[in-house]
Short mmCIF file of C-alpha atoms in Angstrom, two decimals:
data_model
loop_
_atom_site.label_atom_id
_atom_site.label_comp_id
_atom_site.label_asym_id
_atom_site.label_seq_id
_atom_site.Cartn_x
_atom_site.Cartn_y
_atom_site.Cartn_z
CA UNK A 1 -133.92 45.21 65.83
CA UNK A 2 -133.15 41.94 64.08
CA UNK A 3 -132.53 38.68 66.21
CA UNK A 4 -129.61 36.80 66.05
CA UNK A 5 -128.74 34.96 63.27
CA UNK A 6 -127.79 31.51 65.17
CA UNK A 7 -129.22 28.26 64.60
CA UNK A 8 -131.06 26.93 67.13
CA UNK A 9 -128.33 24.21 68.15
CA UNK A 10 -126.52 26.68 68.71
CA UNK A 11 -128.50 28.96 70.57
CA UNK A 12 -129.42 25.86 72.81
CA UNK A 13 -125.81 25.48 73.42
CA UNK A 14 -125.13 28.80 74.28
CA UNK A 15 -127.72 29.20 76.82
CA UNK A 16 -126.95 26.09 78.33
CA UNK A 17 -123.58 26.99 78.73
CA UNK A 18 -124.63 31.26 79.51
CA UNK A 19 -127.23 29.89 82.08
CA UNK A 20 -129.56 31.65 79.62
CA UNK A 21 -133.03 31.13 77.87
CA UNK A 22 -132.66 30.52 74.07
CA UNK A 23 -135.25 33.12 73.59
CA UNK A 24 -133.14 35.43 75.23
CA UNK A 25 -129.95 34.49 73.45
CA UNK A 26 -131.78 35.55 70.39
CA UNK A 27 -132.71 38.50 71.00
CA UNK A 28 -129.81 39.80 72.90
CA UNK A 29 -127.42 42.27 71.22
CA UNK A 30 -123.98 40.29 69.44
CA UNK A 31 -122.00 42.57 71.50
CA UNK A 32 -123.39 41.66 75.40
CA UNK A 33 -123.57 37.60 73.82
CA UNK A 34 -119.60 38.17 73.23
CA UNK A 35 -119.02 39.63 76.65
CA UNK A 36 -121.25 36.84 78.35
CA UNK A 37 -119.38 34.26 76.35
CA UNK A 38 -116.03 35.66 77.11
CA UNK A 39 -116.99 36.14 80.79
CA UNK A 40 -117.87 32.15 80.73
CA UNK A 41 -114.32 31.50 79.08
CA UNK A 42 -112.44 33.35 82.33
CA UNK A 43 -114.58 31.11 84.52
CA UNK A 44 -113.80 27.64 82.82
CA UNK A 45 -109.74 28.86 82.67
CA UNK A 46 -110.46 29.55 86.11
CA UNK A 47 -111.15 26.26 87.03
CA UNK A 48 -108.44 24.48 84.84
CA UNK A 49 -105.56 22.30 85.82
CA UNK A 50 -103.32 25.75 84.60
CA UNK A 51 -104.73 27.77 86.68
CA UNK A 52 -101.56 28.61 89.36
CA UNK A 53 -98.96 28.75 86.11
CA UNK A 54 -98.16 32.24 85.48
CA UNK A 55 -96.94 33.72 81.75
CA UNK A 56 -94.24 35.28 83.42
#
């Protein structure tokens, strides 16, 4: 399997945000990276000031 085509800077930023070693970021399948990013975004949105607002 090929490694992901991230730049070193991108891999470092993702590893900081996802609390995963940069080398693991480079060798994790892209669909799993997308899932991890979605989970992280969901957590970050939940911390934001608009958490209690509903979409109704």
